[in-house]
Amino acid sequence: MIYLLFLVALLLISCNQDQAKDNSKDEIIEYFIPLSHRVEKDVDEVFEEHWYVPLETRDDALIDVLYKIKNIALFQEDIYIGSDNILIVYDKSGKIKRVLSKKGEDPQSYPFLNNFMIWPNGDITIASTQSMITYSTSFEFINNRHYENIAYIEAITLFNDNSYIIKCAPAERQLRYRIINHKNGTYISTYDSIEKQNKYISSFTNSFERFEGLIISHGYQGNEILECTMDSTKVRYRINIDNKIPPAGFWAQDGKNDMQIVMEETEKGYIGHIPDYVESKETILLSFKGKRDDLEGVALIDKKDGNARVLENIKFDDNFRWLPKQFFSLDEGWCAMLMYPEDVLKKEEFARRFPGLNEESNPVLFIGKLR
């Protein structure tokens, strides 16, 4: 009898220990993505719904090369695309509605268009070098707020109806995140101080993803997906690409200059950048980059079982096989991809969907919602 009671006690202790481990809130979820096997997925396996929008071509509204696309957003039924230093608004069929082109040095212009966001009333705030310039939905100037102590602004998004959050470049003595009151331009909160500057700072676009009330941060020189709150960041996931994560402090290590760090990144085959990220209830779609072609790609993660695969291609309609080099979060599991004519025209059957498309046309915009 004593022996049986002892066994029962052991079982209860064991069950309680397992339950505590399962319910631990401090353990960071790490997704491992192997590079050894790449797969092709049908578009309907990745997206629960999707459509294509051929974007109208006009001399004053040309979509630039992919690396100059700053952001893509949807507002109501309109499509907003920041291309180099212009902002183009299309209707849902791809017809141009208006173009914002106010690059300049006067107070009502912006020196550069780094990123943009849209307010609930349709106003647009442009993030420039050290300034936030806001225009009405019809592109009438509203205000220009300049901040001397802000480095390069990498990303901007709505925090709530009255404030926005910006992400600054990881420069020394900078605060990585700032939440700003839209009405008066004052700081509501600042956090994540940069103690040691990265020896080289990527100029590529970083961005935010909004999902189920969360603001998610990701980008270059970081394998962690972060949740941004009012006063801090919290690690949501760690992305481990084939055990090629750079060691902690790699980008700001002492005794090496920027070129030495780039060379080390190349020689050791590190994968330390997550440029694009979209999350739904069941799935994560992300891109990753190293310094060689074989160290970059697009991965799909099943959140239910953690199964992750690098994509060889996505098979779109009419057997059009293609993999985006970059994609853009539209929030809540939605994403956008620009299909340039040189790719679309390679598949005649697929290209017939877009009458009049030629080599000089603006891209076709793919919009899809992750499963």
XYZ file of C-alpha atoms in Angstrom:
371
model
C 0.000 0.000 0.000
C 2.836 2.380 0.929
C 4.544 1.452 -2.357
C 1.382 2.288 -4.340
C 1.015 5.642 -2.581
C 4.666 6.392 -3.387
C 4.050 5.664 -7.099
C 0.965 7.897 -7.141
C 2.952 10.719 -5.519
C 5.700 10.340 -8.118
C 3.165 10.475 -10.938
C 1.541 13.610 -9.510
C 4.919 15.347 -9.139
C 5.877 14.347 -12.679
C 2.591 15.641 -14.120
C 2.905 18.936 -12.257
C 6.489 19.405 -13.472
C 5.456 18.789 -17.087
C 2.556 21.189 -16.778
C 4.786 23.914 -15.337
C 7.197 23.489 -18.220
C 4.405 23.671 -20.791
C 2.897 26.758 -19.194
C 6.168 28.619 -18.780
C 5.722 32.159 -20.077
C 9.418 33.030 -19.981
C 10.553 30.480 -22.530
C 11.164 32.022 -25.952
C 9.746 30.104 -28.883
C 12.507 29.389 -31.390
C 11.668 28.291 -34.913
C 14.370 26.269 -36.648
C 14.436 26.546 -40.446
C 16.636 23.983 -42.260
C 18.284 24.976 -45.531
C 18.763 21.393 -46.697
C 15.442 20.979 -48.470
C 13.457 23.573 -50.436
C 9.861 22.942 -51.466
C 7.331 24.296 -53.928
C 3.934 25.349 -52.595
C 0.747 26.027 -54.505
C -0.586 29.553 -53.967
C -3.725 28.110 -52.348
C -1.595 26.190 -49.836
C -0.036 29.445 -48.659
C -2.936 31.908 -48.987
C -6.590 31.395 -48.145
C -7.555 34.141 -50.590
C -5.678 36.225 -53.135
C -6.063 38.472 -56.175
C -3.999 40.448 -58.680
C -4.108 44.188 -59.410
C -2.414 45.454 -62.619
C -1.157 48.920 -61.670
C -1.781 51.734 -64.143
C 1.345 53.163 -65.775
C 1.839 56.923 -66.036
C 4.987 59.027 -66.471
C 4.519 60.814 -63.150
C 3.722 57.586 -61.282
C 6.292 54.983 -62.250
C 6.998 52.201 -59.756
C 10.759 52.088 -59.198
C 13.021 49.076 -58.734
C 12.137 46.860 -55.790
C 14.763 48.105 -53.341
C 13.370 51.644 -53.673
C 9.869 50.616 -52.596
C 9.462 52.065 -49.100
C 6.102 50.649 -48.078
C 2.765 49.371 -49.371
C -0.492 49.906 -47.486
C -4.239 49.494 -47.918
C -6.713 52.072 -46.642
C -10.397 51.436 -47.133
C -10.382 50.262 -50.772
C -7.343 52.241 -51.926
C -3.753 51.038 -52.428
C -0.836 53.242 -51.297
C 2.683 52.601 -52.624
C 5.756 54.584 -51.577
C 8.196 54.387 -54.494
C 11.509 56.217 -54.086
C 10.335 59.729 -53.131
C 6.738 59.663 -54.363
C 3.547 58.224 -52.891
C 1.038 56.817 -55.388
C -2.590 56.090 -54.528
C -4.532 53.593 -56.653
C -8.137 52.490 -56.489
C -8.899 48.800 -55.992
C -8.706 48.140 -59.746
C -5.238 49.702 -60.052
C -6.253 53.067 -61.545
C -4.216 56.041 -60.311
C -6.196 58.424 -58.083
C -3.487 60.872 -56.995
C 0.281 61.231 -56.565
C 2.189 62.926 -53.739
C 5.501 64.266 -55.046
C 6.800 66.960 -52.711
C 10.484 66.159 -52.247
C 12.243 69.404 -51.384
C 13.762 71.581 -48.685
C 10.878 73.952 -47.945
C 8.828 73.391 -44.745
C 5.870 71.877 -46.609
C 8.024 69.273 -48.391
C 9.986 66.216 -47.300
C 13.766 65.790 -47.917
C 13.289 62.036 -48.427
C 10.428 59.567 -48.201
C 11.757 56.880 -45.859
C 8.386 55.382 -44.923
C 4.767 56.411 -44.395
C 1.654 55.585 -42.404
C -2.060 56.353 -42.726
C -4.264 57.719 -39.932
C -7.851 56.495 -39.382
C -9.199 59.705 -40.981
C -7.045 59.229 -44.092
C -4.264 61.715 -43.254
C -0.765 60.525 -44.207
C 2.418 60.994 -42.173
C 5.707 60.770 -44.078
C 8.795 59.712 -42.114
C 11.767 61.607 -43.519
C 15.356 61.872 -42.252
C 14.577 63.602 -38.942
C 11.104 64.886 -39.647
C 7.467 63.783 -39.671
C 5.433 65.587 -42.325
C 1.657 65.117 -42.325
C -0.676 65.697 -45.269
C -4.432 65.380 -45.611
C -6.054 62.611 -47.620
C -6.041 65.023 -50.590
C -2.318 65.724 -49.979
C -2.780 69.208 -48.511
C 0.011 70.116 -46.064
C -0.933 69.923 -42.353
C 2.292 70.113 -40.312
C 6.021 69.369 -40.214
C 7.625 68.222 -36.962
C 11.435 68.145 -36.829
C 13.437 66.176 -34.224
C 17.137 67.013 -33.813
C 17.931 63.981 -31.671
C 16.525 61.312 -33.983
C 18.760 59.265 -36.275
C 17.565 57.696 -39.518
C 13.930 56.566 -39.191
C 13.579 52.985 -40.392
C 9.882 52.365 -39.788
C 6.685 54.039 -38.637
C 3.212 52.762 -37.813
C 0.071 53.690 -35.932
C 0.313 52.926 -32.197
C -3.258 53.965 -31.459
C -5.696 56.526 -32.845
C -3.735 59.399 -31.260
C -0.099 58.320 -31.473
C 2.446 56.549 -33.623
C 5.614 54.539 -33.033
C 8.879 54.944 -34.924
C 11.910 52.680 -35.132
C 15.279 54.432 -35.445
C 18.582 53.151 -36.786
C 20.794 51.484 -34.123
C 23.180 54.415 -33.730
C 25.099 55.079 -30.516
C 23.228 56.888 -27.716
C 19.997 56.578 -29.675
C 16.682 55.248 -28.468
C 15.520 52.517 -30.827
C 11.770 53.091 -30.326
C 9.779 56.261 -29.705
C 6.033 56.687 -29.293
C 4.898 60.169 -30.316
C 1.716 62.123 -29.636
C 0.221 63.006 -33.017
C -1.535 66.171 -31.831
C 1.419 68.026 -30.300
C 4.458 66.015 -31.432
C 5.738 65.258 -27.913
C 7.203 61.946 -26.808
C 4.874 59.673 -24.884
C 7.488 56.979 -24.383
C 11.039 56.116 -25.499
C 12.944 52.882 -24.910
C 15.651 50.400 -25.941
C 18.716 52.625 -25.630
C 21.624 51.763 -27.964
C 24.733 51.473 -25.791
C 27.118 50.358 -28.548
C 26.551 51.377 -32.140
C 26.552 48.736 -34.859
C 29.772 49.058 -36.855
C 27.756 49.088 -40.041
C 24.087 49.958 -40.262
C 21.912 48.513 -42.971
C 20.084 51.063 -45.083
C 17.429 48.562 -46.086
C 13.834 49.113 -45.088
C 12.753 47.691 -41.756
C 9.115 47.544 -40.865
C 6.373 46.784 -38.375
C 3.642 44.148 -38.592
C 0.326 44.627 -36.812
C -1.357 41.422 -35.657
C -4.183 40.837 -33.162
C -3.585 44.100 -31.320
C 0.193 43.648 -31.238
C 2.870 45.713 -32.947
C 5.598 43.372 -34.142
C 9.089 44.591 -35.041
C 11.616 42.818 -37.253
C 14.297 43.677 -39.770
C 17.990 43.693 -40.509
C 20.710 42.745 -38.017
C 18.422 40.750 -35.779
C 17.028 37.218 -35.592
C 14.405 38.041 -32.990
C 10.811 38.974 -33.691
C 9.795 41.560 -31.083
C 6.520 42.794 -29.624
C 6.471 46.552 -28.993
C 4.443 47.805 -26.029
C 4.027 51.284 -24.556
C 7.351 51.131 -22.708
C 9.411 48.118 -23.826
C 9.999 45.320 -26.296
C 9.491 41.638 -25.644
C 10.893 38.755 -27.675
C 8.031 36.942 -29.398
C 10.037 34.428 -31.452
C 13.633 33.673 -32.334
C 14.277 32.661 -35.944
C 17.133 30.173 -36.272
C 18.092 29.632 -39.901
C 20.040 26.361 -39.970
C 22.110 27.285 -36.870
C 23.651 30.260 -38.675
C 22.654 32.988 -36.193
C 25.451 35.524 -35.514
C 26.630 35.510 -31.873
C 25.342 38.138 -29.451
C 27.033 41.514 -29.939
C 28.339 40.562 -33.376
C 27.303 43.764 -35.164
C 28.875 46.074 -32.544
C 31.950 44.040 -31.584
C 35.073 45.915 -30.490
C 38.360 45.873 -32.374
C 36.831 45.543 -35.848
C 35.638 48.063 -38.386
C 32.585 47.784 -40.594
C 34.350 46.049 -43.496
C 35.920 43.461 -41.180
C 32.505 42.618 -39.761
C 31.011 42.319 -43.251
C 33.863 39.991 -44.236
C 33.345 37.869 -41.124
C 29.605 37.702 -41.799
C 30.376 36.486 -45.328
C 33.118 34.000 -44.429
C 31.201 32.360 -41.581
C 27.939 32.205 -43.515
C 25.824 33.947 -40.895
C 22.139 34.624 -41.571
C 21.214 37.564 -39.375
C 18.499 39.493 -41.202
C 14.714 38.997 -41.301
C 13.642 41.755 -43.739
C 10.047 40.663 -44.410
C 7.561 39.140 -41.976
C 3.831 38.381 -42.057
C 1.944 36.401 -39.404
C -1.535 34.895 -39.284
C -3.210 32.699 -36.669
C -1.667 29.530 -38.127
C 1.229 30.596 -40.340
C 4.324 32.793 -40.577
C 5.800 33.877 -43.901
C 9.227 35.498 -43.676
C 12.326 36.241 -45.692
C 15.915 35.850 -44.518
C 19.239 37.139 -45.817
C 22.906 36.352 -45.542
C 25.771 37.548 -47.711
C 25.471 34.820 -50.365
C 22.632 33.797 -52.663
C 22.406 30.365 -51.045
C 21.933 32.028 -47.655
C 18.782 33.932 -48.509
C 15.232 32.918 -49.232
C 11.604 32.817 -48.152
C 10.347 30.439 -45.453
C 6.913 29.246 -44.379
C 6.321 28.211 -40.748
C 3.359 26.226 -39.428
C 2.727 27.652 -35.949
C 0.774 24.582 -34.816
C 3.696 22.139 -35.040
C 6.675 24.423 -35.721
C 7.333 22.770 -39.066
C 9.302 25.193 -41.266
C 10.331 24.930 -44.896
C 12.270 27.160 -47.255
C 10.325 27.776 -50.459
C 11.783 26.972 -53.855
C 8.832 28.615 -55.585
C 5.196 29.508 -55.144
C 3.046 28.128 -57.954
C 0.570 30.878 -58.752
C -2.395 30.630 -61.121
C -1.800 29.252 -64.636
C 1.277 27.395 -63.323
C 3.239 30.635 -62.992
C 6.176 29.691 -60.754
C 7.777 32.589 -58.966
C 9.321 33.563 -55.626
C 9.246 37.175 -54.407
C 12.529 38.855 -53.537
C 10.622 41.095 -51.157
C 7.088 41.331 -49.812
C 5.224 43.809 -47.644
C 2.977 43.334 -44.645
C -0.533 44.739 -44.937
C -1.205 43.716 -41.297
C -3.383 40.979 -39.792
C -1.935 38.243 -42.005
C -2.292 40.109 -45.296
C 0.666 40.799 -47.560
C 1.526 42.388 -50.910
C 4.043 41.396 -53.576
C 5.096 43.343 -56.663
C 5.281 41.159 -59.784
C 7.418 43.050 -62.295
C 6.671 42.672 -66.045
C 9.981 40.934 -66.814
C 8.830 38.045 -64.612
C 5.132 37.982 -65.525
C 5.790 38.029 -69.286
C 7.850 34.840 -69.060
C 4.618 32.871 -68.642
C 2.340 33.692 -71.584
C -0.794 32.106 -70.160
C -0.451 34.022 -66.884
C 0.410 37.290 -68.687
C -2.849 37.092 -70.669
C -4.657 37.950 -67.435
C -3.265 41.494 -67.800
C -4.056 42.887 -71.284
C -1.653 45.604 -72.397
C 1.133 44.588 -70.010
C 4.580 45.152 -71.535
C 8.182 45.622 -70.445
C 7.603 49.321 -69.665
C 4.468 48.767 -67.587
C 4.169 49.184 -63.851
C 4.136 45.886 -61.930
C 1.169 43.691 -61.119
C 0.350 43.807 -57.402
C -0.411 40.496 -55.694
C -2.498 40.725 -52.515
C -3.034 37.655 -50.356
C -4.124 36.563 -46.886
C -2.038 33.875 -45.210
C -3.712 30.674 -44.155
